[in-house]
């Protein structure tokens, strides 16, 4: 179906955009609220955005990559949301999806971040269960209890003294 007929008043929708420029990829996404969205839908979108921002603030040189999942999962737990595990962030550069993956849930990955590393932080938080399944169309993924999900994403570069968001909108 065409986009205007797919969305309905009250929907929350994710828009994910990848760019290839001068031999390198960038990747980001944001939530869009369609019409009048209920307070819980707005809250899910806001908490997801806040969890991404907190994880970005937590990374830097010498920090374990697992800090991303620790921060996001902690916020999700505190706010009563689940964290989808089937989709993760990824390192990015001359290819769109590069190893290692970036888990948004608690984990014990031993990768230590170093200047020059570039990756996405893109948590998906959900109402209800985090368990998912795929529809017969081979594309659509939903949670087992059909709860709503929200996702935000930025591409992040580790610098000598912290981090830089490469996919941030410029005013």
Short mmCIF file of C-alpha atoms in Angstrom, two decimals:
data_model
loop_
_atom_site.label_atom_id
_atom_site.label_comp_id
_atom_site.label_asym_id
_atom_site.label_seq_id
_atom_site.Cartn_x
_atom_site.Cartn_y
_atom_site.Cartn_z
CA UNK A 1 0.00 0.00 0.00
CA UNK A 2 1.05 3.60 -0.35
CA UNK A 3 2.34 5.35 2.76
CA UNK A 4 -0.58 7.77 3.24
CA UNK A 5 -3.10 4.90 3.31
CA UNK A 6 -0.97 2.71 5.59
CA UNK A 7 -0.94 4.99 8.59
CA UNK A 8 -3.92 5.81 10.77
CA UNK A 9 -4.66 8.49 13.31
CA UNK A 10 -2.86 7.55 16.53
CA UNK A 11 -0.10 5.45 14.94
CA UNK A 12 3.55 5.75 15.90
CA UNK A 13 5.84 5.12 12.93
CA UNK A 14 9.58 4.69 12.56
CA UNK A 15 11.38 6.30 9.62
CA UNK A 16 14.84 4.82 9.04
CA UNK A 17 17.22 6.43 6.53
CA UNK A 18 20.63 5.21 5.40
CA UNK A 19 22.97 7.33 3.30
CA UNK A 20 26.03 6.44 1.24
CA UNK A 21 28.31 9.43 0.58
CA UNK A 22 31.94 9.58 -0.50
CA UNK A 23 32.50 5.88 0.21
CA UNK A 24 30.95 5.75 3.68
CA UNK A 25 27.54 4.92 5.12
CA UNK A 26 25.46 6.77 7.67
CA UNK A 27 22.33 5.44 9.33
CA UNK A 28 19.64 7.02 11.51
CA UNK A 29 15.98 6.77 12.38
CA UNK A 30 13.31 8.67 14.23
CA UNK A 31 9.73 8.21 15.34
CA UNK A 32 6.81 10.06 13.74
CA UNK A 33 3.50 10.55 15.51
CA UNK A 34 0.46 10.32 13.22
CA UNK A 35 -2.44 12.57 14.21
CA UNK A 36 -3.57 12.28 17.80
CA UNK A 37 -1.39 9.75 19.62
CA UNK A 38 -2.36 8.56 23.11
CA UNK A 39 -0.13 9.48 26.05
CA UNK A 40 1.30 5.96 26.38
CA UNK A 41 2.39 5.98 22.72
CA UNK A 42 4.04 9.37 23.18
CA UNK A 43 5.72 8.12 26.36
CA UNK A 44 7.07 5.00 24.62
CA UNK A 45 8.61 7.17 21.88
CA UNK A 46 10.10 9.63 24.38
CA UNK A 47 11.59 6.97 26.68
CA UNK A 48 13.12 5.20 23.68
CA UNK A 49 14.70 8.46 22.48
CA UNK A 50 15.96 9.20 25.98
CA UNK A 51 17.49 5.72 26.29
CA UNK A 52 19.38 6.22 23.01
CA UNK A 53 20.64 9.63 24.11
CA UNK A 54 21.77 8.29 27.50
CA UNK A 55 23.65 5.43 25.83
CA UNK A 56 25.36 7.88 23.48
CA UNK A 57 26.45 9.99 26.47
CA UNK A 58 27.83 6.87 28.19
CA UNK A 59 30.22 5.82 25.40
CA UNK A 60 33.75 7.02 24.78
CA UNK A 61 37.31 5.73 24.51
CA UNK A 62 38.06 2.94 26.99
CA UNK A 63 34.38 2.21 27.68
CA UNK A 64 33.16 -1.35 27.07
CA UNK A 65 30.63 -1.66 24.24
CA UNK A 66 28.37 -3.53 26.69
CA UNK A 67 27.74 -0.17 28.42
CA UNK A 68 25.25 0.62 25.62
CA UNK A 69 23.03 -2.31 26.58
CA UNK A 70 23.45 -1.69 30.30
CA UNK A 71 22.24 1.92 30.01
CA UNK A 72 19.34 1.25 27.62
CA UNK A 73 18.10 -1.85 29.44
CA UNK A 74 18.27 -0.02 32.79
CA UNK A 75 16.08 2.80 31.49
CA UNK A 76 13.65 0.36 29.86
CA UNK A 77 13.32 -1.60 33.10
CA UNK A 78 12.78 1.54 35.17
CA UNK A 79 10.04 2.73 32.78
CA UNK A 80 8.29 -0.65 32.41
CA UNK A 81 9.31 -1.46 28.81
CA UNK A 82 10.99 -4.42 27.17
CA UNK A 83 14.03 -4.29 24.87
CA UNK A 84 13.83 -6.07 21.51
CA UNK A 85 16.79 -8.43 21.13
CA UNK A 86 16.33 -9.57 17.51
CA UNK A 87 17.56 -6.24 16.13
CA UNK A 88 20.80 -4.60 17.17
CA UNK A 89 23.02 -1.71 16.26
CA UNK A 90 26.10 -2.32 14.16
CA UNK A 91 29.48 -0.95 13.30
CA UNK A 92 29.35 1.07 10.11
CA UNK A 93 31.74 2.55 7.55
CA UNK A 94 32.55 1.35 4.04
CA UNK A 95 29.75 -1.19 4.58
CA UNK A 96 26.35 -0.49 6.09
CA UNK A 97 26.30 -3.42 8.53
CA UNK A 98 29.67 -4.40 9.97
CA UNK A 99 30.71 -6.50 12.97
CA UNK A 100 30.53 -6.40 15.86
CA UNK A 101 26.86 -5.91 16.60
CA UNK A 102 25.75 -3.42 19.27
CA UNK A 103 23.37 -5.05 21.73
CA UNK A 104 20.80 -2.78 23.39
CA UNK A 105 20.16 -5.18 26.27
CA UNK A 106 22.42 -6.26 29.14
CA UNK A 107 25.32 -8.36 27.86
CA UNK A 108 28.94 -9.19 28.59
CA UNK A 109 30.55 -8.22 25.27
CA UNK A 110 34.24 -7.51 25.85
CA UNK A 111 34.86 -5.01 23.04
CA UNK A 112 36.53 -1.86 24.39
CA UNK A 113 35.75 1.31 22.42
CA UNK A 114 38.66 3.14 20.77
CA UNK A 115 38.90 6.41 18.83
CA UNK A 116 37.82 5.95 15.22
CA UNK A 117 35.22 3.27 15.92
CA UNK A 118 31.90 4.16 14.29
CA UNK A 119 28.65 2.39 15.05
CA UNK A 120 24.92 2.83 15.46
CA UNK A 121 22.96 2.98 18.67
CA UNK A 122 19.35 2.14 17.78
CA UNK A 123 17.29 0.72 20.63
CA UNK A 124 13.82 -0.67 20.06
CA UNK A 125 11.72 -0.56 23.21
CA UNK A 126 8.34 -2.26 23.44
CA UNK A 127 5.16 -2.47 25.42
CA UNK A 128 4.74 -5.98 26.83
CA UNK A 129 6.95 -8.86 25.79
CA UNK A 130 10.19 -8.44 23.85
CA UNK A 131 9.68 -11.78 22.12
CA UNK A 132 9.00 -11.46 18.38
CA UNK A 133 7.93 -13.51 15.40
CA UNK A 134 7.87 -13.00 11.64
CA UNK A 135 4.73 -12.92 9.53
CA UNK A 136 4.35 -15.18 6.49
CA UNK A 137 5.19 -12.21 4.24
CA UNK A 138 8.84 -12.80 5.19
CA UNK A 139 9.29 -9.14 6.17
CA UNK A 140 6.99 -8.02 8.98
CA UNK A 141 8.16 -8.63 12.55
CA UNK A 142 5.78 -8.16 15.51
CA UNK A 143 5.98 -8.83 19.22
CA UNK A 144 4.18 -11.98 20.38
CA UNK A 145 1.60 -9.91 22.27
CA UNK A 146 1.36 -7.29 19.47
CA UNK A 147 2.53 -4.47 21.74
CA UNK A 148 3.77 -1.28 20.15
CA UNK A 149 7.45 -0.60 19.62
CA UNK A 150 9.51 2.54 19.13
CA UNK A 151 13.03 3.01 17.75
CA UNK A 152 15.48 5.89 17.51
CA UNK A 153 18.93 5.68 15.92
CA UNK A 154 22.11 7.68 15.51
CA UNK A 155 25.51 6.91 14.01
CA UNK A 156 28.22 7.61 16.59
CA UNK A 157 31.98 8.10 16.19
CA UNK A 158 34.30 7.51 19.14
CA UNK A 159 36.75 10.43 19.36
CA UNK A 160 39.94 10.93 21.39
CA UNK A 161 37.98 12.60 24.18
CA UNK A 162 34.43 11.28 23.86
CA UNK A 163 31.99 10.81 21.03
CA UNK A 164 30.46 12.63 18.09
CA UNK A 165 26.98 12.06 16.65
CA UNK A 166 27.47 11.86 12.90
CA UNK A 167 23.78 11.65 11.98
CA UNK A 168 22.50 14.61 13.98
CA UNK A 169 20.34 17.12 12.13
CA UNK A 170 21.97 20.46 11.47
CA UNK A 171 19.92 23.58 12.18
#
